[in-house]
Coordinates of C-alpha atoms in Angstrom, one line a residue:
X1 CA -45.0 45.6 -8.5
X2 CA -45.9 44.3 -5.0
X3 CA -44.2 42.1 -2.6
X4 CA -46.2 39.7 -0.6
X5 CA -44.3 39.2 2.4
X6 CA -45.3 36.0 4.7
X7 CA -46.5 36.9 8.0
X8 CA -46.2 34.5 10.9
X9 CA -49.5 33.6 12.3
X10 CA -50.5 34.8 16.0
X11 CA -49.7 32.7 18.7
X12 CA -52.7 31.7 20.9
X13 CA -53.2 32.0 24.8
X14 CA -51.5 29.2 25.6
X15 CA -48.7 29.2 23.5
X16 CA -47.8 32.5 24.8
X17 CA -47.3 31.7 28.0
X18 CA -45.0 29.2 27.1
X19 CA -46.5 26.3 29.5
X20 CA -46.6 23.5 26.4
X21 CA -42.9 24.1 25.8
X22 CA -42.3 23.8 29.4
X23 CA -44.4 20.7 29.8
X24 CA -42.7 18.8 27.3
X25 CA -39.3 19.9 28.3
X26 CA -40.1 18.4 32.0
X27 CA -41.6 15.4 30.2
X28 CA -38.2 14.8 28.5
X29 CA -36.5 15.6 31.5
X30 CA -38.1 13.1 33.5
X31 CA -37.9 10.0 31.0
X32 CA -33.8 11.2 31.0
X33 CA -33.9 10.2 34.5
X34 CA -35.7 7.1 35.1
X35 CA -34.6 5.1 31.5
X36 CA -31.6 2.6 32.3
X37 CA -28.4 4.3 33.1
X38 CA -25.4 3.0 30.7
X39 CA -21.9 3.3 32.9
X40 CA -19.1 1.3 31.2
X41 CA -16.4 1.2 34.1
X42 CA -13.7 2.4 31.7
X43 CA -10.4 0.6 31.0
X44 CA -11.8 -2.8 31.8
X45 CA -14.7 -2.6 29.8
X46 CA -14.1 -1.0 26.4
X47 CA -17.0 0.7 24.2
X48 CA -18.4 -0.9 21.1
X49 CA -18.7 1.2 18.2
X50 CA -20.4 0.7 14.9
X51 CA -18.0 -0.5 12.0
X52 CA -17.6 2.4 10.3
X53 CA -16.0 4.5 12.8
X54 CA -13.1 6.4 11.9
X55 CA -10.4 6.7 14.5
X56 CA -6.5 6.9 14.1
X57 CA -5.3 6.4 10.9
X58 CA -2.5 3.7 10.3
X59 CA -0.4 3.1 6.8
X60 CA -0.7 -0.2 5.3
X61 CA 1.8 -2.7 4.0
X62 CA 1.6 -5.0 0.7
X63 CA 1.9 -8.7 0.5
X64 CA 6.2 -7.7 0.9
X65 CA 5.6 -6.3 3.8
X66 CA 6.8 -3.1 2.3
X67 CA 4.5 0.1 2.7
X68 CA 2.1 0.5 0.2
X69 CA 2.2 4.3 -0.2
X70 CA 3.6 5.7 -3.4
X71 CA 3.7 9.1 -2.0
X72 CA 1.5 10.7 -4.5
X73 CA 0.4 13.0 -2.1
X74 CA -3.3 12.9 -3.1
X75 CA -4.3 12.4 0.6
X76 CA -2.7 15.6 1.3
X77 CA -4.6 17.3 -1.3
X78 CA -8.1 16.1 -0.5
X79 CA -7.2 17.0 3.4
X80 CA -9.6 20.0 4.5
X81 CA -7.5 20.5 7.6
X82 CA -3.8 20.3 5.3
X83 CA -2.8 18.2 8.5
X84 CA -1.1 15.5 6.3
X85 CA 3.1 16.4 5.4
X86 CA 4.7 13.9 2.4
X87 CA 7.9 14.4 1.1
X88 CA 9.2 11.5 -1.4
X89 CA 12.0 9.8 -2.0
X90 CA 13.1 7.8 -5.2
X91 CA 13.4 4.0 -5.3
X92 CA 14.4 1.5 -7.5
X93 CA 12.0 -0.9 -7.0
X94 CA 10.0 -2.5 -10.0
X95 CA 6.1 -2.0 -9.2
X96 CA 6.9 2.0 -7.7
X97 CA 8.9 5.0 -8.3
X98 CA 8.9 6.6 -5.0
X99 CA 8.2 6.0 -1.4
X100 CA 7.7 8.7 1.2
X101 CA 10.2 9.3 3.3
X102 CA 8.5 11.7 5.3
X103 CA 5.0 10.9 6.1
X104 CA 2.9 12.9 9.1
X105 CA -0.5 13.3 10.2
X106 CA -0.9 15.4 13.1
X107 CA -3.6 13.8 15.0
X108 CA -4.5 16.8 16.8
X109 CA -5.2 19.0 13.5
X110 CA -7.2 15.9 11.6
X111 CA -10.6 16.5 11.6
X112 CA -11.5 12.2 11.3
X113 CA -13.5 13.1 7.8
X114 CA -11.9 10.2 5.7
X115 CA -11.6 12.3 2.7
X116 CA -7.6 10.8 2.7
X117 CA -8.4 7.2 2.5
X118 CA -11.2 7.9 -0.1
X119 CA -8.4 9.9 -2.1
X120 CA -6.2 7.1 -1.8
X121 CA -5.5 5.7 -5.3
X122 CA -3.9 2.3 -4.0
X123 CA -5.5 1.8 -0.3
X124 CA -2.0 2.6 1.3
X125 CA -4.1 4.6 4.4
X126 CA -6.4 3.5 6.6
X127 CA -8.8 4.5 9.7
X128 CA -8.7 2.4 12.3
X129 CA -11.4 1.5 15.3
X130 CA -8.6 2.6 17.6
X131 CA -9.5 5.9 20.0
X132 CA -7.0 5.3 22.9
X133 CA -4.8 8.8 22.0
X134 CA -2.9 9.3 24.7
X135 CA 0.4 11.8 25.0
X136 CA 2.0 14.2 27.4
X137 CA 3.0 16.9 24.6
X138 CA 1.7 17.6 21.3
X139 CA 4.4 16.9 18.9
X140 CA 3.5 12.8 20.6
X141 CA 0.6 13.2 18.6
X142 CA 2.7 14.1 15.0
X143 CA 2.2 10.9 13.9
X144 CA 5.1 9.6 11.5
X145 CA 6.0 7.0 9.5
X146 CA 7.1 4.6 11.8
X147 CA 4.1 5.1 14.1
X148 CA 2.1 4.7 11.5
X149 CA 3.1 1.7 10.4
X150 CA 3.4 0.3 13.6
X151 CA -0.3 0.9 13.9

């Protein structure tokens, strides 16, 4: 039994010497440098980006203004980069069983994918348009259930 194997067909003259790579690389190079320059001068003007942007997460609250999170730990689950910590406590409240009483994202871990507000059975987390992460250590950017709510 024979194999064909695919050989790659000779490259001509010109091709060899590389000149039509070149000549396009100088043609992008020169249409880089005399389009329309786009300079936001940075905390008074602030960037526009499209709707669906995922930046820092916040925890929403119900219509009681009591969090919404039932601490089923689903977003923890579906999180590729396990940078969610939930531990619950119990409540006696009517509509839930428990509430988290521990509730962290580290920002710095998260890779922004969204997976945890897709996983989300009862919309309790959120991504907001907000990119402005500023801290001097890293444990400012633990984010926990306070800050998150604060969001």
């Amino acid at each position: 039994m024979a194999i064909n194997v695919a050989r790659s067909k000779k490259l001509t003259f010109a091709e060899r010497l590389y000149l039509p790579a070149i000549i396009s690389g100088l043609k992008l190079t020169l249409r880089h440098m005399f389009s329309k320059k786009v300079t936001l001068q940075y905390p008074e003007e602030q960037r526009e980006f499209m709707p669906n942007y995922r930046g820092v997460h916040r925890l929403n609250k119900d219509g009681a203004d009591r969090i919404k999170c039932v601490a089923c730990e689903m977003c923890a689950s579906a999180c590729p980069a396990n940078c969610i910590t939930i531990q619950a406590t119990e409540v006696d409240w009517e509509d839930r069983d428990k509430i988290p009483k521990i509730f962290e994202i580290d920002e710095l871990k998260c890779i922004y994918c969204g997976y945890c507000v897709e996983a989300c059975p009862k919309d309790a987390i959120s991504m907001t348009g907000r990119y402005h992460m500023v801290a001097r250590d890293r444990e400012d950017l633990v984010f926990g259930l306070d800050k998150l709510l604060s969001i």
